[in-house]
């Protein structure tokens, strides 16, 4: 029996490690990536073991959401944005819109107007989805609540329906990952599809049902937009729900937004299997090593409590 705290720790450390490893290849063309390594596991192992491992905006914002939920019973969008501002380290590599909005909020500029109009209809980037998995574990099993909380978590930076729905899908998938004993493409698609209101995600989830091997994943994209990355990560998880290294290596092997597709995939596998995978990968190479792992462990315990 895997405890709730262990699943949260697995989710957070799985997200952060995959983000750090995937960031080594962010923006790389998959053809180029695949010409440099003999297979996906070699690429994963190479990136895991060379240089320092630092998380990017994905990890920074996901940890901020976990902290917010450890201290509050519900997500308050404005308070969450204040937290994003307080932890903001631009060198970690933020999305263009997210950076503008965080700085506008910090500087008391016309943030509300920008959040609505910086992009047509608001941002549909994957920045809300990359950070929403902890919400699924905090409100595990309560789908309506997860949908509502995920929307509140997206709102500070992502107001487009695709940006919000991406966050909702990853959060509900994290809840399923933690509560269901068996995951596969058909069950994941059938569980998520009825919750979707956008045709874009409905179409992609209908196709997720048919995924049988790695070659079927490429159709879902590797881009920075929510609809070009969220179902890609769901597919990697659904194909390898028990195997962290294979799932994350498959995500990174797609090229493009490798840190983010990796982070979403790693969070879901970690929620499903707990932290058992962490003995097989060098998590102590993350950030300041044992101190950081201890911090994430304590955060998971607080969130579970
Ligand atoms: N930004 C990056 N990586 C590139 C730079 C990293 C480099 N290593 C560095 O050091 O600088 N990665 C991170 O950004 C992604 C998440 O982005 P987020 O938070 O969603 O940002 P944003 O700007 O809101 O959306 C991303 C882009 O999507 C396009 N877009 C958004 N809404 C749109 C709309 N309504 N219409 C058309 N396009 C829209 C824009 O190009 C946005 O800039 C993650 O990959 C994270 O790792
Ligand atoms: Mg990133
Ligand atoms: Mg990214």
Short mmCIF file of C-alpha atoms and ligand atoms in Angstrom, two decimals:
data_model
loop_
_atom_site.label_atom_id
_atom_site.label_comp_id
_atom_site.label_asym_id
_atom_site.label_seq_id
_atom_site.Cartn_x
_atom_site.Cartn_y
_atom_site.Cartn_z
CA UNK A 1 0.00 0.00 0.00
CA UNK A 2 1.49 3.34 -1.07
CA UNK A 3 0.67 6.19 1.32
CA UNK A 4 -0.76 9.50 0.14
CA UNK A 5 2.38 11.31 1.31
CA UNK A 6 4.53 8.90 -0.70
CA UNK A 7 2.43 9.46 -3.81
CA UNK A 8 2.73 13.23 -3.39
CA UNK A 9 6.50 12.92 -2.93
CA UNK A 10 6.68 10.64 -5.99
CA UNK A 11 4.67 13.16 -7.98
CA UNK A 12 6.75 16.19 -6.96
CA UNK A 13 10.17 14.59 -7.25
CA UNK A 14 9.10 12.85 -10.48
CA UNK A 15 8.02 16.19 -11.92
CA UNK A 16 11.09 18.13 -10.84
CA UNK A 17 13.61 15.48 -11.94
CA UNK A 18 12.03 15.08 -15.37
CA UNK A 19 11.88 18.87 -15.76
CA UNK A 20 15.59 19.20 -14.96
CA UNK A 21 16.62 16.31 -17.23
CA UNK A 22 14.27 17.36 -20.03
CA UNK A 23 15.51 20.95 -19.94
CA UNK A 24 18.82 19.72 -21.37
CA UNK A 25 17.00 19.20 -24.69
CA UNK A 26 14.26 21.86 -24.62
CA UNK A 27 13.66 23.17 -28.14
CA UNK A 28 15.68 20.43 -29.86
CA UNK A 29 14.34 18.95 -33.08
CA UNK A 30 13.44 15.26 -32.53
CA UNK A 31 15.31 14.22 -35.67
CA UNK A 32 18.50 15.83 -34.35
CA UNK A 33 17.95 14.35 -30.87
CA UNK A 34 17.44 10.87 -32.30
CA UNK A 35 20.58 11.13 -34.42
CA UNK A 36 22.68 11.90 -31.34
CA UNK A 37 21.66 8.92 -29.21
CA UNK A 38 21.15 5.26 -30.05
CA UNK A 39 17.83 5.13 -28.14
CA UNK A 40 15.57 7.07 -25.75
CA UNK A 41 16.99 5.52 -22.57
CA UNK A 42 20.54 6.51 -23.57
CA UNK A 43 19.39 10.12 -23.99
CA UNK A 44 17.65 10.02 -20.59
CA UNK A 45 20.69 8.48 -18.88
CA UNK A 46 23.10 10.92 -20.50
CA UNK A 47 21.10 13.96 -19.39
CA UNK A 48 20.54 12.52 -15.89
CA UNK A 49 24.21 12.07 -15.16
CA UNK A 50 25.99 15.08 -16.60
CA UNK A 51 26.28 18.57 -15.14
CA UNK A 52 24.14 19.91 -12.29
CA UNK A 53 20.41 19.22 -12.45
CA UNK A 54 18.29 22.31 -11.97
CA UNK A 55 14.56 22.53 -12.35
CA UNK A 56 13.05 25.23 -14.55
CA UNK A 57 9.82 27.26 -14.39
CA UNK A 58 7.84 23.98 -14.44
CA UNK A 59 9.31 22.79 -11.14
CA UNK A 60 9.36 26.25 -9.58
CA UNK A 61 5.65 26.86 -10.20
CA UNK A 62 4.55 23.30 -9.29
CA UNK A 63 6.36 23.56 -5.94
CA UNK A 64 4.69 26.96 -5.42
CA UNK A 65 1.25 25.37 -5.95
CA UNK A 66 2.12 22.56 -3.54
CA UNK A 67 3.24 25.13 -0.94
CA UNK A 68 0.04 27.13 -1.49
CA UNK A 69 -2.10 24.04 -0.98
CA UNK A 70 -0.15 22.99 2.10
CA UNK A 71 -1.12 26.31 3.70
CA UNK A 72 -4.62 26.89 2.29
CA UNK A 73 -7.75 24.80 1.93
CA UNK A 74 -8.44 26.15 -1.55
CA UNK A 75 -6.53 27.93 -4.32
CA UNK A 76 -6.96 31.68 -4.25
CA UNK A 77 -5.71 32.93 -7.62
CA UNK A 78 -4.40 36.26 -6.40
CA UNK A 79 -2.58 34.74 -3.43
CA UNK A 80 -1.10 32.09 -5.73
CA UNK A 81 0.12 34.82 -8.09
CA UNK A 82 1.77 36.56 -5.12
CA UNK A 83 3.57 33.28 -4.42
CA UNK A 84 4.65 32.97 -8.06
CA UNK A 85 6.10 36.48 -7.77
CA UNK A 86 7.92 35.66 -4.52
CA UNK A 87 9.64 32.53 -5.88
CA UNK A 88 10.25 33.96 -9.39
CA UNK A 89 13.77 33.38 -10.71
CA UNK A 90 13.74 34.46 -14.38
CA UNK A 91 16.95 32.55 -15.19
CA UNK A 92 15.01 29.30 -14.82
CA UNK A 93 13.44 29.97 -18.23
CA UNK A 94 9.84 31.18 -18.13
CA UNK A 95 7.36 31.44 -21.01
CA UNK A 96 7.22 34.89 -22.60
CA UNK A 97 3.69 35.64 -21.41
CA UNK A 98 4.20 34.22 -17.92
CA UNK A 99 7.27 36.43 -17.48
CA UNK A 100 5.41 39.57 -18.57
CA UNK A 101 2.45 38.83 -16.29
CA UNK A 102 4.52 37.98 -13.21
CA UNK A 103 6.52 41.18 -13.62
CA UNK A 104 3.37 43.25 -14.28
CA UNK A 105 1.71 41.89 -11.13
CA UNK A 106 4.92 42.48 -9.13
CA UNK A 107 5.25 46.05 -10.44
CA UNK A 108 1.53 46.81 -9.99
CA UNK A 109 1.17 47.51 -13.72
CA UNK A 110 -2.04 46.83 -15.66
CA UNK A 111 -1.84 43.10 -14.97
CA UNK A 112 -5.55 42.21 -15.33
CA UNK A 113 -5.77 43.75 -18.80
CA UNK A 114 -2.56 41.99 -19.86
CA UNK A 115 -3.72 38.60 -18.58
CA UNK A 116 -6.79 38.92 -20.81
CA UNK A 117 -5.17 40.47 -23.88
CA UNK A 118 -1.45 39.62 -24.06
CA UNK A 119 -2.46 36.78 -26.38
CA UNK A 120 -5.83 36.49 -28.19
CA UNK A 121 -8.25 35.05 -25.62
CA UNK A 122 -5.46 34.78 -23.03
CA UNK A 123 -2.57 32.31 -22.95
CA UNK A 124 -3.03 28.77 -24.25
CA UNK A 125 0.57 27.87 -23.36
CA UNK A 126 1.24 24.69 -21.37
CA UNK A 127 2.45 26.66 -18.34
CA UNK A 128 -0.72 25.98 -16.34
CA UNK A 129 -0.71 22.25 -17.15
CA UNK A 130 2.97 21.78 -16.27
CA UNK A 131 2.29 22.83 -12.67
CA UNK A 132 -1.18 21.40 -11.90
CA UNK A 133 -0.48 17.76 -10.95
CA UNK A 134 -0.22 18.43 -7.16
CA UNK A 135 -3.85 19.64 -7.23
CA UNK A 136 -5.03 16.18 -8.29
CA UNK A 137 -3.34 14.60 -5.28
CA UNK A 138 -4.55 17.20 -2.81
CA UNK A 139 -8.20 16.73 -3.87
CA UNK A 140 -7.86 13.11 -5.00
CA UNK A 141 -11.14 11.52 -6.13
CA UNK A 142 -13.18 14.74 -6.09
CA UNK A 143 -13.27 15.47 -9.83
CA UNK A 144 -15.49 18.57 -9.72
CA UNK A 145 -13.32 20.14 -7.06
CA UNK A 146 -10.15 19.33 -9.02
CA UNK A 147 -11.58 20.97 -12.14
CA UNK A 148 -12.46 24.09 -10.17
CA UNK A 149 -9.14 24.30 -8.31
CA UNK A 150 -7.13 23.68 -11.49
CA UNK A 151 -8.95 26.58 -13.15
CA UNK A 152 -8.08 28.84 -10.19
CA UNK A 153 -4.45 27.72 -10.44
CA UNK A 154 -4.31 28.53 -14.16
CA UNK A 155 -6.08 31.90 -13.88
CA UNK A 156 -3.11 34.08 -12.81
CA UNK A 157 -1.30 33.41 -16.12
CA UNK A 158 -3.56 31.35 -18.44
CA UNK A 159 -7.07 32.50 -19.35
CA UNK A 160 -7.58 30.79 -22.70
CA UNK A 161 -9.93 27.78 -22.51
CA UNK A 162 -7.18 25.49 -23.88
CA UNK A 163 -4.63 26.66 -21.31
CA UNK A 164 -7.18 26.07 -18.53
CA UNK A 165 -8.41 22.74 -19.86
CA UNK A 166 -4.82 21.49 -20.18
CA UNK A 167 -4.31 22.22 -16.47
CA UNK A 168 -7.58 20.47 -15.59
CA UNK A 169 -6.68 17.35 -17.59
CA UNK A 170 -3.28 16.94 -15.95
CA UNK A 171 -4.74 17.54 -12.47
CA UNK A 172 -7.54 14.96 -12.96
CA UNK A 173 -5.05 12.53 -14.53
CA UNK A 174 -2.87 12.88 -11.40
CA UNK A 175 -5.87 12.00 -9.24
CA UNK A 176 -6.57 8.93 -11.40
CA UNK A 177 -2.88 8.00 -11.32
CA UNK A 178 -2.97 7.99 -7.53
CA UNK A 179 -6.30 6.20 -7.10
CA UNK A 180 -6.53 3.62 -9.93
CA UNK A 181 -4.60 0.36 -9.72
CA UNK A 182 -4.30 -0.01 -13.48
CA UNK A 183 -3.80 2.67 -16.14
CA UNK A 184 -3.88 2.27 -19.92
CA UNK A 185 -4.70 4.53 -22.90
CA UNK A 186 -8.35 3.42 -23.16
CA UNK A 187 -9.20 3.92 -19.48
CA UNK A 188 -7.38 7.25 -19.32
CA UNK A 189 -9.09 8.57 -22.46
CA UNK A 190 -12.52 7.30 -21.37
CA UNK A 191 -12.12 8.91 -17.93
CA UNK A 192 -10.96 12.30 -19.23
CA UNK A 193 -12.95 12.76 -22.43
CA UNK A 194 -16.35 13.41 -20.79
CA UNK A 195 -14.77 16.23 -18.75
CA UNK A 196 -13.58 18.16 -21.82
CA UNK A 197 -15.47 21.10 -23.21
CA UNK A 198 -13.11 21.95 -26.09
CA UNK A 199 -13.34 20.09 -29.39
CA UNK A 200 -9.54 20.27 -29.69
CA UNK A 201 -8.97 18.18 -26.57
CA UNK A 202 -11.98 15.95 -27.29
CA UNK A 203 -10.48 14.98 -30.65
CA UNK A 204 -7.07 14.30 -29.19
CA UNK A 205 -8.42 12.25 -26.30
CA UNK A 206 -10.52 10.17 -28.71
CA UNK A 207 -7.26 9.35 -30.49
CA UNK A 208 -5.49 8.59 -27.19
CA UNK A 209 -7.79 5.53 -26.96
CA UNK A 210 -5.99 4.04 -30.00
CA UNK A 211 -2.41 4.53 -28.75
CA UNK A 212 -0.55 1.21 -28.69
CA UNK A 213 3.13 2.05 -29.07
CA UNK A 214 5.66 4.92 -29.21
CA UNK A 215 5.02 5.72 -32.88
CA UNK A 216 1.41 6.60 -32.05
CA UNK A 217 2.52 9.40 -29.69
CA UNK A 218 4.06 11.73 -32.27
CA UNK A 219 0.63 12.83 -33.63
CA UNK A 220 -0.04 14.71 -30.36
CA UNK A 221 2.79 17.21 -30.86
CA UNK A 222 5.78 18.47 -28.88
CA UNK A 223 4.97 22.18 -28.71
CA UNK A 224 4.74 24.85 -26.01
CA UNK A 225 0.92 25.10 -26.42
CA UNK A 226 -1.30 23.11 -24.05
CA UNK A 227 -3.04 21.20 -26.84
CA UNK A 228 0.34 20.35 -28.44
CA UNK A 229 1.82 18.77 -25.31
CA UNK A 230 -0.73 17.67 -22.70
CA UNK A 231 -2.05 14.61 -24.56
CA UNK A 232 1.53 13.76 -25.55
CA UNK A 233 2.38 13.49 -21.84
CA UNK A 234 -0.84 11.57 -21.11
CA UNK A 235 0.16 9.05 -23.83
CA UNK A 236 3.66 8.57 -22.40
CA UNK A 237 2.14 7.93 -18.99
CA UNK A 238 -0.58 5.62 -20.32
CA UNK A 239 1.93 3.49 -22.25
CA UNK A 240 4.40 3.16 -19.34
CA UNK A 241 2.44 3.86 -16.12
CA UNK A 242 4.71 1.69 -13.97
CA UNK A 243 8.08 2.61 -15.45
CA UNK A 244 9.31 6.12 -14.66
CA UNK A 245 12.47 5.96 -16.76
CA UNK A 246 10.74 4.59 -19.87
CA UNK A 247 7.83 7.02 -19.60
CA UNK A 248 10.00 10.12 -19.12
CA UNK A 249 12.55 8.96 -21.72
CA UNK A 250 9.66 8.56 -24.20
CA UNK A 251 8.46 12.09 -23.37
CA UNK A 252 11.92 13.59 -23.88
CA UNK A 253 12.40 11.56 -27.10
CA UNK A 254 9.58 13.64 -28.66
CA UNK A 255 11.94 16.66 -28.75
CA UNK A 256 10.50 20.19 -28.63
CA UNK A 257 9.18 21.11 -25.18
CA UNK A 258 11.05 18.26 -23.50
CA UNK A 259 11.23 19.68 -19.97
CA UNK A 260 7.48 20.28 -19.84
CA UNK A 261 6.28 17.08 -21.53
CA UNK A 262 8.77 15.26 -19.29
CA UNK A 263 7.57 17.09 -16.16
CA UNK A 264 3.89 16.29 -16.77
CA UNK A 265 4.71 12.63 -17.53
CA UNK A 266 7.06 12.27 -14.54
CA UNK A 267 4.49 13.76 -12.17
CA UNK A 268 1.83 11.26 -13.28
CA UNK A 269 4.06 8.18 -13.04
CA UNK A 270 5.34 9.37 -9.64
CA UNK A 271 1.75 9.76 -8.40
CA UNK A 272 0.98 6.25 -9.63
CA UNK A 273 3.97 4.29 -8.32
CA UNK A 274 5.12 6.49 -5.43
CA UNK A 275 8.81 7.24 -4.92
CA UNK A 276 10.13 3.69 -5.56
CA UNK A 277 11.65 4.80 -8.89
CA UNK A 278 13.82 7.38 -7.14
CA UNK A 279 16.34 4.73 -6.05
CA UNK A 280 17.10 4.00 -9.72
CA UNK A 281 17.81 7.59 -10.81
CA UNK A 282 20.28 10.12 -9.37
CA UNK A 283 17.78 12.42 -7.61
CA UNK A 284 20.57 13.57 -5.27
CA UNK A 285 22.04 15.41 -8.26
CA UNK A 286 19.07 17.80 -8.20
CA UNK A 287 19.67 21.34 -6.95
CA UNK A 288 21.54 21.24 -3.61
CA UNK A 289 21.18 17.46 -3.24
CA UNK A 290 19.97 15.93 0.03
CA UNK A 291 18.81 19.29 1.39
CA UNK A 292 16.48 19.70 -1.59
CA UNK A 293 15.17 16.12 -1.35
CA UNK A 294 14.47 16.66 2.36
CA UNK A 295 12.59 19.86 1.52
CA UNK A 296 10.41 18.09 -1.09
CA UNK A 297 9.77 15.20 1.35
CA UNK A 298 8.64 17.61 4.06
CA UNK A 299 6.49 19.54 1.60
CA UNK A 300 4.81 16.27 0.54
CA UNK A 301 4.17 15.38 4.19
CA UNK A 302 2.65 18.82 4.87
CA UNK A 303 0.44 18.57 1.78
CA UNK A 304 -0.72 15.08 2.74
CA UNK A 305 -1.43 16.19 6.30
N1 LIG B 1 9.82 29.31 -22.15
C1 LIG B 1 10.32 28.20 -22.10
N2 LIG B 1 11.41 27.84 -22.83
C2 LIG B 1 12.06 28.68 -23.77
C3 LIG B 1 13.23 29.42 -23.12
C4 LIG B 1 14.01 28.59 -22.18
C5 LIG B 1 15.45 28.98 -22.23
N3 LIG B 1 16.20 27.85 -21.74
C6 LIG B 1 15.78 30.21 -21.40
O1 LIG B 1 16.67 30.12 -20.56
O2 LIG B 1 15.19 31.28 -21.59
N4 LIG B 1 9.82 27.22 -21.31
C7 LIG B 1 8.73 27.38 -20.44
O3 LIG B 1 7.65 27.97 -21.15
C8 LIG B 1 6.59 27.00 -21.36
C9 LIG B 1 5.41 27.42 -20.58
O4 LIG B 1 5.01 28.64 -21.09
P1 LIG B 1 3.77 29.42 -20.50
O5 LIG B 1 3.96 29.59 -19.05
O6 LIG B 1 2.54 28.78 -20.94
O7 LIG B 1 4.00 30.82 -21.21
P2 LIG B 1 3.13 31.66 -22.26
O8 LIG B 1 4.02 32.73 -22.78
O9 LIG B 1 1.88 32.08 -21.61
O10 LIG B 1 2.74 30.65 -23.44
C10 LIG B 1 3.76 30.05 -24.20
C11 LIG B 1 3.70 30.50 -25.66
O11 LIG B 1 2.57 29.97 -26.31
C12 LIG B 1 2.16 30.88 -27.33
N5 LIG B 1 0.77 31.31 -27.04
C13 LIG B 1 0.16 31.37 -25.86
N6 LIG B 1 -1.11 31.79 -25.98
C14 LIG B 1 -1.32 32.00 -27.27
C15 LIG B 1 -2.46 32.44 -28.03
N7 LIG B 1 -3.66 32.72 -27.44
N8 LIG B 1 -2.33 32.51 -29.37
C16 LIG B 1 -1.14 32.20 -29.97
N9 LIG B 1 -0.03 31.77 -29.30
C17 LIG B 1 -0.11 31.69 -27.98
C18 LIG B 1 3.11 32.08 -27.26
O12 LIG B 1 4.16 31.87 -28.18
C19 LIG B 1 3.61 32.00 -25.85
O13 LIG B 1 4.83 32.65 -25.62
C20 LIG B 1 7.14 25.69 -20.91
O14 LIG B 1 7.74 25.03 -22.00
C21 LIG B 1 8.18 26.06 -19.92
O15 LIG B 1 9.18 25.08 -19.81
MG1 LIG B 2 10.51 24.94 -18.25
MG1 LIG B 3 9.17 23.68 -21.37
#
